[in-house]
Amino acid sequence: MSKYLIAGNWKMNTNADETRKLVSELSASASKNQEVEMLVCPPFINIPGASELLKDSFVSLGAQNCYFEEKGAFTGEISIPMLKAFNLEYIIIGHSERRAYFNESDDLIAKKLEAILNHNLKPILCIGETLEERNAGKTFEVLKNQLDIDLSKADLLKISDMVIAYEPVWAIGTGVSATNEQVAEAHKWIREYLENNYKTEAAKIKILYGGSLNHANAKEILAIPNVDGGLIGGASLKSESFLKIYNTAIELS
Ligand code: PEP
């Protein structure tokens, strides 16, 4: 198992040409490294193109969402088997943008998580509190509620394939990351939650930090105990900035 996972969430950015350019630049620089894994999650439509270019590279491929049913009358949705056909390993679920703009509930996220594990892929489950919730002293209540429901259907035998991304909503895309103390406290709390529920498997579950992670703060944040990598939005859209974070992880590993 690698020490760090450095994951890029491209969101609704990059057309086909931009995807080819970014993927080619990243795969040219990613090395075979046991300790640091690089992952890119382009928009659905560019996954086939990215998959082709990444075939013999050291960059892993993921999606930003999926539906839990395998096929059928679900207009506009993409199933896990459809994604799996492109040698994809990871699927992000529960991102705060999907929770906020598309009304995704924890019950729906639980079904997606269950289905992804059952298909032997790795869910990256995003959890995190809003600023109002933090200011009201409810951060850990919110995280507990999200984890309790989101993990309620997970196959315990496959739980170590799961990745958790702690993403305080107020830090996403704002340029203001959580402080080192806030990151340390939240990641420690999440690790303890996993230990209480999954015993020895807990140590194998990666906990990523997400929220305005960039080349300037990566060294400090990735060095915090229980931080096993980053989920990166804005800074993953340019190869230069994403590679700086990736290389920081290599330095630290
Ligand atoms: C994200 O969207 O998961 C994210 C962390 O975005 P950013 O790095 O831009 O804050």
PDB file of C-alpha atoms and ligand atoms in Angstrom:
ATOM      1  CA  MET A   1       0.000   0.000   0.000  1.00  0.00           C
ATOM      2  CA  SER A   2       1.380   3.412  -0.923  1.00  0.00           C
ATOM      3  CA  LYS A   3       1.901   5.990   1.795  1.00  0.00           C
ATOM      4  CA  TYR A   4       0.260   8.897  -0.040  1.00  0.00           C
ATOM      5  CA  LEU A   5      -2.520   9.242  -2.600  1.00  0.00           C
ATOM      6  CA  ILE A   6      -2.396  12.526  -4.495  1.00  0.00           C
ATOM      7  CA  ALA A   7      -5.745  12.846  -6.263  1.00  0.00           C
ATOM      8  CA  GLY A   8      -6.932  15.483  -8.722  1.00  0.00           C
ATOM      9  CA  ASN A   9     -10.650  16.276  -8.905  1.00  0.00           C
ATOM     10  CA  TRP A  10     -10.981  18.157 -12.176  1.00  0.00           C
ATOM     11  CA  LYS A  11     -14.680  18.875 -11.602  1.00  0.00           C
ATOM     12  CA  MET A  12     -16.490  20.219 -14.723  1.00  0.00           C
ATOM     13  CA  ASN A  13     -13.245  21.450 -16.294  1.00  0.00           C
ATOM     14  CA  THR A  14     -11.077  20.307 -19.223  1.00  0.00           C
ATOM     15  CA  ASN A  15     -12.441  19.552 -22.685  1.00  0.00           C
ATOM     16  CA  ALA A  16     -11.064  16.660 -24.745  1.00  0.00           C
ATOM     17  CA  ASP A  17      -7.962  18.565 -25.937  1.00  0.00           C
ATOM     18  CA  GLU A  18      -7.218  19.955 -22.484  1.00  0.00           C
ATOM     19  CA  THR A  19      -7.620  16.482 -20.988  1.00  0.00           C
ATOM     20  CA  ARG A  20      -5.140  15.011 -23.475  1.00  0.00           C
ATOM     21  CA  LYS A  21      -2.628  17.769 -22.734  1.00  0.00           C
ATOM     22  CA  LEU A  22      -2.897  17.542 -18.954  1.00  0.00           C
ATOM     23  CA  VAL A  23      -2.878  13.751 -18.856  1.00  0.00           C
ATOM     24  CA  SER A  24       0.148  13.597 -21.167  1.00  0.00           C
ATOM     25  CA  GLU A  25       2.095  16.108 -19.072  1.00  0.00           C
ATOM     26  CA  LEU A  26       1.310  14.270 -15.840  1.00  0.00           C
ATOM     27  CA  SER A  27       2.040  10.791 -17.141  1.00  0.00           C
ATOM     28  CA  ALA A  28       5.379  12.004 -18.522  1.00  0.00           C
ATOM     29  CA  SER A  29       6.400  13.097 -15.013  1.00  0.00           C
ATOM     30  CA  ALA A  30       4.837  10.451 -12.778  1.00  0.00           C
ATOM     31  CA  SER A  31       7.342   7.840 -11.782  1.00  0.00           C
ATOM     32  CA  LYS A  32       6.984   4.289 -10.560  1.00  0.00           C
ATOM     33  CA  ASN A  33       6.822   5.018  -6.874  1.00  0.00           C
ATOM     34  CA  GLN A  34       5.758   2.575  -4.191  1.00  0.00           C
ATOM     35  CA  GLU A  35       5.056   5.356  -1.718  1.00  0.00           C
ATOM     36  CA  VAL A  36       3.098   7.916  -3.717  1.00  0.00           C
ATOM     37  CA  GLU A  37       0.214   7.234  -6.090  1.00  0.00           C
ATOM     38  CA  MET A  38      -1.029   9.894  -8.493  1.00  0.00           C
ATOM     39  CA  LEU A  39      -4.720   9.848  -9.449  1.00  0.00           C
ATOM     40  CA  VAL A  40      -6.692  11.979 -11.900  1.00  0.00           C
ATOM     41  CA  CYS A  41     -10.491  12.217 -12.054  1.00  0.00           C
ATOM     42  CA  PRO A  42     -11.556  13.900 -15.319  1.00  0.00           C
ATOM     43  CA  PRO A  43     -15.185  14.538 -16.348  1.00  0.00           C
ATOM     44  CA  PHE A  44     -17.020  11.368 -17.509  1.00  0.00           C
ATOM     45  CA  ILE A  45     -16.861  12.201 -21.197  1.00  0.00           C
ATOM     46  CA  ASN A  46     -13.073  12.429 -21.165  1.00  0.00           C
ATOM     47  CA  ILE A  47     -12.467   9.201 -19.249  1.00  0.00           C
ATOM     48  CA  PRO A  48     -12.116   7.031 -22.408  1.00  0.00           C
ATOM     49  CA  GLY A  49      -9.488   9.398 -23.860  1.00  0.00           C
ATOM     50  CA  ALA A  50      -7.616   9.652 -20.586  1.00  0.00           C
ATOM     51  CA  SER A  51      -7.739   5.884 -20.131  1.00  0.00           C
ATOM     52  CA  GLU A  52      -6.119   5.307 -23.526  1.00  0.00           C
ATOM     53  CA  LEU A  53      -3.292   7.767 -22.779  1.00  0.00           C
ATOM     54  CA  LEU A  54      -2.702   6.441 -19.261  1.00  0.00           C
ATOM     55  CA  LYS A  55      -2.525   2.779 -20.302  1.00  0.00           C
ATOM     56  CA  ASP A  56       1.154   2.203 -19.590  1.00  0.00           C
ATOM     57  CA  SER A  57       1.661   5.065 -17.172  1.00  0.00           C
ATOM     58  CA  PHE A  58       2.016   5.323 -13.401  1.00  0.00           C
ATOM     59  CA  VAL A  59      -1.068   7.518 -13.085  1.00  0.00           C
ATOM     60  CA  SER A  60      -4.330   6.029 -11.807  1.00  0.00           C
ATOM     61  CA  LEU A  61      -7.727   6.978 -13.182  1.00  0.00           C
ATOM     62  CA  GLY A  62     -10.936   7.800 -11.327  1.00  0.00           C
ATOM     63  CA  ALA A  63     -14.420   9.230 -11.860  1.00  0.00           C
ATOM     64  CA  GLN A  64     -16.157  12.043  -9.996  1.00  0.00           C
ATOM     65  CA  ASN A  65     -19.495  10.291  -9.516  1.00  0.00           C
ATOM     66  CA  CYS A  66     -21.542   7.221 -10.513  1.00  0.00           C
ATOM     67  CA  TYR A  67     -24.983   5.708 -10.053  1.00  0.00           C
ATOM     68  CA  PHE A  68     -25.429   2.587  -7.939  1.00  0.00           C
ATOM     69  CA  GLU A  69     -27.681   0.623 -10.318  1.00  0.00           C
ATOM     70  CA  GLU A  70     -25.976  -1.405 -13.053  1.00  0.00           C
ATOM     71  CA  LYS A  71     -28.254  -0.439 -15.960  1.00  0.00           C
ATOM     72  CA  GLY A  72     -31.786   0.561 -16.825  1.00  0.00           C
ATOM     73  CA  ALA A  73     -34.112   3.529 -16.968  1.00  0.00           C
ATOM     74  CA  PHE A  74     -31.965   6.102 -15.178  1.00  0.00           C
ATOM     75  CA  THR A  75     -31.668   8.869 -17.750  1.00  0.00           C
ATOM     76  CA  GLY A  76     -28.407  10.759 -17.628  1.00  0.00           C
ATOM     77  CA  GLU A  77     -26.683   8.444 -15.177  1.00  0.00           C
ATOM     78  CA  ILE A  78     -23.460   6.428 -15.566  1.00  0.00           C
ATOM     79  CA  SER A  79     -23.063   2.983 -13.992  1.00  0.00           C
ATOM     80  CA  ILE A  80     -20.063   1.479 -12.271  1.00  0.00           C
ATOM     81  CA  PRO A  81     -19.595  -1.327 -14.872  1.00  0.00           C
ATOM     82  CA  MET A  82     -19.528   1.346 -17.625  1.00  0.00           C
ATOM     83  CA  LEU A  83     -16.705   3.099 -15.800  1.00  0.00           C
ATOM     84  CA  LYS A  84     -14.871  -0.090 -14.905  1.00  0.00           C
ATOM     85  CA  ALA A  85     -14.514  -0.904 -18.598  1.00  0.00           C
ATOM     86  CA  PHE A  86     -11.966   1.931 -18.820  1.00  0.00           C
ATOM     87  CA  ASN A  87      -9.518   0.526 -16.269  1.00  0.00           C
ATOM     88  CA  LEU A  88     -10.685   2.952 -13.707  1.00  0.00           C
ATOM     89  CA  GLU A  89      -9.912   2.280 -10.048  1.00  0.00           C
ATOM     90  CA  TYR A  90     -11.477   5.047  -7.976  1.00  0.00           C
ATOM     91  CA  ILE A  91     -14.819   6.859  -7.827  1.00  0.00           C
ATOM     92  CA  ILE A  92     -15.377  10.030  -5.791  1.00  0.00           C
ATOM     93  CA  ILE A  93     -18.718  10.091  -3.970  1.00  0.00           C
ATOM     94  CA  GLY A  94     -20.391  12.495  -1.594  1.00  0.00           C
ATOM     95  CA  HIS A  95     -18.496  15.570  -2.748  1.00  0.00           C
ATOM     96  CA  SER A  96     -19.948  18.648  -1.060  1.00  0.00           C
ATOM     97  CA  GLU A  97     -20.843  20.127  -4.459  1.00  0.00           C
ATOM     98  CA  ARG A  98     -22.989  17.071  -5.207  1.00  0.00           C
ATOM     99  CA  ARG A  99     -24.521  17.204  -1.746  1.00  0.00           C
ATOM    100  CA  ALA A 100     -25.294  20.934  -2.077  1.00  0.00           C
ATOM    101  CA  TYR A 101     -26.209  21.433  -5.766  1.00  0.00           C
ATOM    102  CA  PHE A 102     -27.695  18.017  -6.589  1.00  0.00           C
ATOM    103  CA  ASN A 103     -29.312  17.287  -3.238  1.00  0.00           C
ATOM    104  CA  GLU A 104     -27.429  14.027  -2.761  1.00  0.00           C
ATOM    105  CA  SER A 105     -28.404  12.494   0.543  1.00  0.00           C
ATOM    106  CA  ASP A 106     -26.331  10.290   2.814  1.00  0.00           C
ATOM    107  CA  ASP A 107     -28.744   7.434   2.033  1.00  0.00           C
ATOM    108  CA  LEU A 108     -27.932   7.717  -1.676  1.00  0.00           C
ATOM    109  CA  ILE A 109     -24.204   7.999  -0.937  1.00  0.00           C
ATOM    110  CA  ALA A 110     -24.414   4.809   1.159  1.00  0.00           C
ATOM    111  CA  LYS A 111     -25.881   2.923  -1.831  1.00  0.00           C
ATOM    112  CA  LYS A 112     -23.129   4.214  -4.106  1.00  0.00           C
ATOM    113  CA  LEU A 113     -20.416   3.258  -1.624  1.00  0.00           C
ATOM    114  CA  GLU A 114     -21.843  -0.242  -1.238  1.00  0.00           C
ATOM    115  CA  ALA A 115     -22.031  -0.739  -5.017  1.00  0.00           C
ATOM    116  CA  ILE A 116     -18.509   0.567  -5.684  1.00  0.00           C
ATOM    117  CA  LEU A 117     -16.981  -1.801  -3.124  1.00  0.00           C
ATOM    118  CA  ASN A 118     -19.048  -4.688  -4.496  1.00  0.00           C
ATOM    119  CA  HIS A 119     -17.581  -3.995  -7.934  1.00  0.00           C
ATOM    120  CA  ASN A 120     -14.090  -4.120  -6.414  1.00  0.00           C
ATOM    121  CA  LEU A 121     -13.388  -0.456  -7.077  1.00  0.00           C
ATOM    122  CA  LYS A 122     -12.282   2.107  -4.510  1.00  0.00           C
ATOM    123  CA  PRO A 123     -14.740   4.764  -3.337  1.00  0.00           C
ATOM    124  CA  ILE A 124     -13.329   8.115  -2.246  1.00  0.00           C
ATOM    125  CA  LEU A 125     -15.952   9.233   0.243  1.00  0.00           C
ATOM    126  CA  CYS A 126     -15.982  12.995   0.868  1.00  0.00           C
ATOM    127  CA  ILE A 127     -17.212  14.258   4.214  1.00  0.00           C
ATOM    128  CA  GLY A 128     -16.974  17.650   5.872  1.00  0.00           C
ATOM    129  CA  GLU A 129     -18.750  20.366   7.766  1.00  0.00           C
ATOM    130  CA  THR A 130     -19.967  23.782   6.630  1.00  0.00           C
ATOM    131  CA  LEU A 131     -18.705  26.961   8.273  1.00  0.00           C
ATOM    132  CA  GLU A 132     -21.997  27.382  10.139  1.00  0.00           C
ATOM    133  CA  GLU A 133     -21.696  23.856  11.506  1.00  0.00           C
ATOM    134  CA  ARG A 134     -18.092  24.444  12.582  1.00  0.00           C
ATOM    135  CA  ASN A 135     -18.951  27.754  14.231  1.00  0.00           C
ATOM    136  CA  ALA A 136     -21.798  26.064  16.067  1.00  0.00           C
ATOM    137  CA  GLY A 137     -19.352  23.489  17.462  1.00  0.00           C
ATOM    138  CA  LYS A 138     -21.008  20.705  15.458  1.00  0.00           C
ATOM    139  CA  THR A 139     -18.063  19.521  13.329  1.00  0.00           C
ATOM    140  CA  PHE A 140     -17.724  16.058  14.855  1.00  0.00           C
ATOM    141  CA  GLU A 141     -21.470  15.553  15.128  1.00  0.00           C
ATOM    142  CA  VAL A 142     -21.713  16.244  11.385  1.00  0.00           C
ATOM    143  CA  LEU A 143     -18.794  13.943  10.513  1.00  0.00           C
ATOM    144  CA  LYS A 144     -20.239  11.163  12.685  1.00  0.00           C
ATOM    145  CA  ASN A 145     -23.657  11.465  11.116  1.00  0.00           C
ATOM    146  CA  GLN A 146     -22.209  11.389   7.590  1.00  0.00           C
ATOM    147  CA  LEU A 147     -19.971   8.394   8.339  1.00  0.00           C
ATOM    148  CA  ASP A 148     -22.654   6.469  10.233  1.00  0.00           C
ATOM    149  CA  ILE A 149     -25.034   6.635   7.270  1.00  0.00           C
ATOM    150  CA  ASP A 150     -22.568   6.620   4.352  1.00  0.00           C
ATOM    151  CA  LEU A 151     -20.817   3.474   5.634  1.00  0.00           C
ATOM    152  CA  SER A 152     -23.941   1.676   6.822  1.00  0.00           C
ATOM    153  CA  LYS A 153     -24.124  -0.664   3.811  1.00  0.00           C
ATOM    154  CA  ALA A 154     -20.415  -1.251   3.234  1.00  0.00           C
ATOM    155  CA  ASP A 155     -19.066  -4.797   2.983  1.00  0.00           C
ATOM    156  CA  LEU A 156     -16.739  -5.073   5.976  1.00  0.00           C
ATOM    157  CA  LEU A 157     -14.438  -7.444   4.102  1.00  0.00           C
ATOM    158  CA  LYS A 158     -13.757  -4.743   1.514  1.00  0.00           C
ATOM    159  CA  ILE A 159     -13.698  -1.711   3.750  1.00  0.00           C
ATOM    160  CA  SER A 160      -9.940  -1.172   3.478  1.00  0.00           C
ATOM    161  CA  ASP A 161     -10.403  -0.370  -0.251  1.00  0.00           C
ATOM    162  CA  MET A 162     -12.249   2.756   0.807  1.00  0.00           C
ATOM    163  CA  VAL A 163     -10.625   6.184   0.942  1.00  0.00           C
ATOM    164  CA  ILE A 164     -12.044   9.014   3.014  1.00  0.00           C
ATOM    165  CA  ALA A 165     -11.523  12.637   2.039  1.00  0.00           C
ATOM    166  CA  TYR A 166     -12.003  15.131   4.853  1.00  0.00           C
ATOM    167  CA  GLU A 167     -13.068  18.289   3.055  1.00  0.00           C
ATOM    168  CA  PRO A 168     -14.315  21.146   5.213  1.00  0.00           C
ATOM    169  CA  VAL A 169     -16.856  22.770   2.891  1.00  0.00           C
ATOM    170  CA  TRP A 170     -15.664  26.266   3.765  1.00  0.00           C
ATOM    171  CA  ALA A 171     -12.144  25.430   2.564  1.00  0.00           C
ATOM    172  CA  ILE A 172     -13.117  24.094  -0.879  1.00  0.00           C
ATOM    173  CA  GLY A 173     -12.229  26.482  -3.683  1.00  0.00           C
ATOM    174  CA  THR A 174     -11.839  29.413  -1.306  1.00  0.00           C
ATOM    175  CA  GLY A 175      -8.048  29.656  -1.149  1.00  0.00           C
ATOM    176  CA  VAL A 176      -8.319  29.288   2.626  1.00  0.00           C
ATOM    177  CA  SER A 177      -7.335  25.831   3.804  1.00  0.00           C
ATOM    178  CA  ALA A 178      -8.064  24.494   7.269  1.00  0.00           C
ATOM    179  CA  THR A 179      -5.300  25.245   9.761  1.00  0.00           C
ATOM    180  CA  ASN A 180      -2.797  22.515  10.578  1.00  0.00           C
ATOM    181  CA  GLU A 181      -4.450  22.114  13.982  1.00  0.00           C
ATOM    182  CA  GLN A 182      -7.916  21.757  12.463  1.00  0.00           C
ATOM    183  CA  VAL A 183      -6.627  19.167   9.964  1.00  0.00           C
ATOM    184  CA  ALA A 184      -4.800  17.225  12.686  1.00  0.00           C
ATOM    185  CA  GLU A 185      -7.822  17.202  14.973  1.00  0.00           C
ATOM    186  CA  ALA A 186     -10.289  16.109  12.292  1.00  0.00           C
ATOM    187  CA  HIS A 187      -8.045  13.387  10.845  1.00  0.00           C
ATOM    188  CA  LYS A 188      -7.317  12.002  14.317  1.00  0.00           C
ATOM    189  CA  TRP A 189     -11.042  11.936  15.043  1.00  0.00           C
ATOM    190  CA  ILE A 190     -11.765  10.122  11.757  1.00  0.00           C
ATOM    191  CA  ARG A 191      -9.010   7.559  12.377  1.00  0.00           C
ATOM    192  CA  GLU A 192     -10.416   6.856  15.838  1.00  0.00           C
ATOM    193  CA  TYR A 193     -13.919   6.491  14.399  1.00  0.00           C
ATOM    194  CA  LEU A 194     -12.558   3.945  11.891  1.00  0.00           C
ATOM    195  CA  GLU A 195     -10.650   2.084  14.624  1.00  0.00           C
ATOM    196  CA  ASN A 196     -13.772   1.854  16.762  1.00  0.00           C
ATOM    197  CA  ASN A 197     -15.769   0.462  13.866  1.00  0.00           C
ATOM    198  CA  TYR A 198     -13.280  -1.519  11.784  1.00  0.00           C
ATOM    199  CA  LYS A 199     -10.518  -2.455  14.242  1.00  0.00           C
ATOM    200  CA  THR A 200      -7.307  -3.471  12.435  1.00  0.00           C
ATOM    201  CA  GLU A 201      -8.669  -2.556   8.987  1.00  0.00           C
ATOM    202  CA  ALA A 202      -8.752   1.099  10.053  1.00  0.00           C
ATOM    203  CA  ALA A 203      -5.019   1.555   9.600  1.00  0.00           C
ATOM    204  CA  LYS A 204      -5.320   0.553   5.921  1.00  0.00           C
ATOM    205  CA  ILE A 205      -7.950   3.172   5.093  1.00  0.00           C
ATOM    206  CA  LYS A 206      -6.454   6.318   3.613  1.00  0.00           C
ATOM    207  CA  ILE A 207      -7.696   9.658   4.897  1.00  0.00           C
ATOM    208  CA  LEU A 208      -7.084  12.499   2.422  1.00  0.00           C
ATOM    209  CA  TYR A 209      -7.343  16.193   3.169  1.00  0.00           C
ATOM    210  CA  GLY A 210      -9.133  18.403   0.649  1.00  0.00           C
ATOM    211  CA  GLY A 211      -9.779  22.143   0.653  1.00  0.00           C
ATOM    212  CA  SER A 212      -7.447  24.665  -1.010  1.00  0.00           C
ATOM    213  CA  LEU A 213      -4.477  22.319  -0.854  1.00  0.00           C
ATOM    214  CA  ASN A 214      -1.729  23.772  -3.052  1.00  0.00           C
ATOM    215  CA  HIS A 215       2.034  23.676  -3.561  1.00  0.00           C
ATOM    216  CA  ALA A 216       2.568  26.274  -0.829  1.00  0.00           C
ATOM    217  CA  ASN A 217       0.769  24.443   1.984  1.00  0.00           C
ATOM    218  CA  ALA A 218       1.229  20.827   0.824  1.00  0.00           C
ATOM    219  CA  LYS A 219       4.413  20.200   2.786  1.00  0.00           C
ATOM    220  CA  GLU A 220       2.894  21.190   6.123  1.00  0.00           C
ATOM    221  CA  ILE A 221      -0.448  19.499   5.573  1.00  0.00           C
ATOM    222  CA  LEU A 222       0.858  16.208   4.161  1.00  0.00           C
ATOM    223  CA  ALA A 223       3.249  15.900   7.117  1.00  0.00           C
ATOM    224  CA  ILE A 224       0.375  15.916   9.657  1.00  0.00           C
ATOM    225  CA  PRO A 225      -0.274  12.516  11.296  1.00  0.00           C
ATOM    226  CA  ASN A 226      -3.199  10.603   9.752  1.00  0.00           C
ATOM    227  CA  VAL A 227      -3.028  12.635   6.523  1.00  0.00           C
ATOM    228  CA  ASP A 228      -2.508  10.050   3.786  1.00  0.00           C
ATOM    229  CA  GLY A 229      -2.733  12.347   0.806  1.00  0.00           C
ATOM    230  CA  GLY A 230      -4.844  15.060  -0.728  1.00  0.00           C
ATOM    231  CA  LEU A 231      -7.942  15.547  -2.854  1.00  0.00           C
ATOM    232  CA  ILE A 232      -7.119  18.576  -4.944  1.00  0.00           C
ATOM    233  CA  GLY A 233      -9.445  20.686  -7.077  1.00  0.00           C
ATOM    234  CA  GLY A 234      -8.088  23.974  -8.400  1.00  0.00           C
ATOM    235  CA  ALA A 235      -4.401  23.101  -8.109  1.00  0.00           C
ATOM    236  CA  SER A 236      -4.897  19.854 -10.059  1.00  0.00           C
ATOM    237  CA  LEU A 237      -5.836  21.649 -13.273  1.00  0.00           C
ATOM    238  CA  LYS A 238      -2.289  22.709 -14.170  1.00  0.00           C
ATOM    239  CA  SER A 239       0.381  20.048 -14.392  1.00  0.00           C
ATOM    240  CA  GLU A 240       2.969  22.344 -12.810  1.00  0.00           C
ATOM    241  CA  SER A 241       1.036  22.917  -9.585  1.00  0.00           C
ATOM    242  CA  PHE A 242      -0.230  19.332  -9.316  1.00  0.00           C
ATOM    243  CA  LEU A 243       3.264  17.923  -9.886  1.00  0.00           C
ATOM    244  CA  LYS A 244       4.661  20.189  -7.174  1.00  0.00           C
ATOM    245  CA  ILE A 245       2.231  18.635  -4.683  1.00  0.00           C
ATOM    246  CA  TYR A 246       3.030  15.138  -5.967  1.00  0.00           C
ATOM    247  CA  ASN A 247       6.774  15.793  -5.649  1.00  0.00           C
ATOM    248  CA  THR A 248       6.266  17.176  -2.136  1.00  0.00           C
ATOM    249  CA  ALA A 249       4.611  13.888  -1.189  1.00  0.00           C
ATOM    250  CA  ILE A 250       7.583  11.996  -2.649  1.00  0.00           C
ATOM    251  CA  GLU A 251       9.970  14.146  -0.582  1.00  0.00           C
ATOM    252  CA  LEU A 252       7.987  13.417   2.577  1.00  0.00           C
ATOM    253  CA  SER A 253       7.600   9.686   1.971  1.00  0.00           C
TER     254      SER A 253
HETATM  255  C1  PEP B   1     -12.312  19.621  -4.128  1.00  0.00           C
HETATM  256  O1  PEP B   1     -13.108  20.016  -4.965  1.00  0.00           O
HETATM  257  O2  PEP B   1     -12.393  18.450  -3.719  1.00  0.00           O
HETATM  258  C2  PEP B   1     -11.311  20.559  -3.629  1.00  0.00           C
HETATM  259  C3  PEP B   1     -10.638  20.230  -2.557  1.00  0.00           C
HETATM  260  O3  PEP B   1     -11.169  21.725  -4.320  1.00  0.00           O
HETATM  261  P1  PEP B   1     -10.016  22.850  -4.072  1.00  0.00           P
HETATM  262  O4  PEP B   1      -8.707  22.134  -4.000  1.00  0.00           O
HETATM  263  O5  PEP B   1     -10.115  23.732  -5.274  1.00  0.00           O
HETATM  264  O6  PEP B   1     -10.345  23.528  -2.801  1.00  0.00           O
END
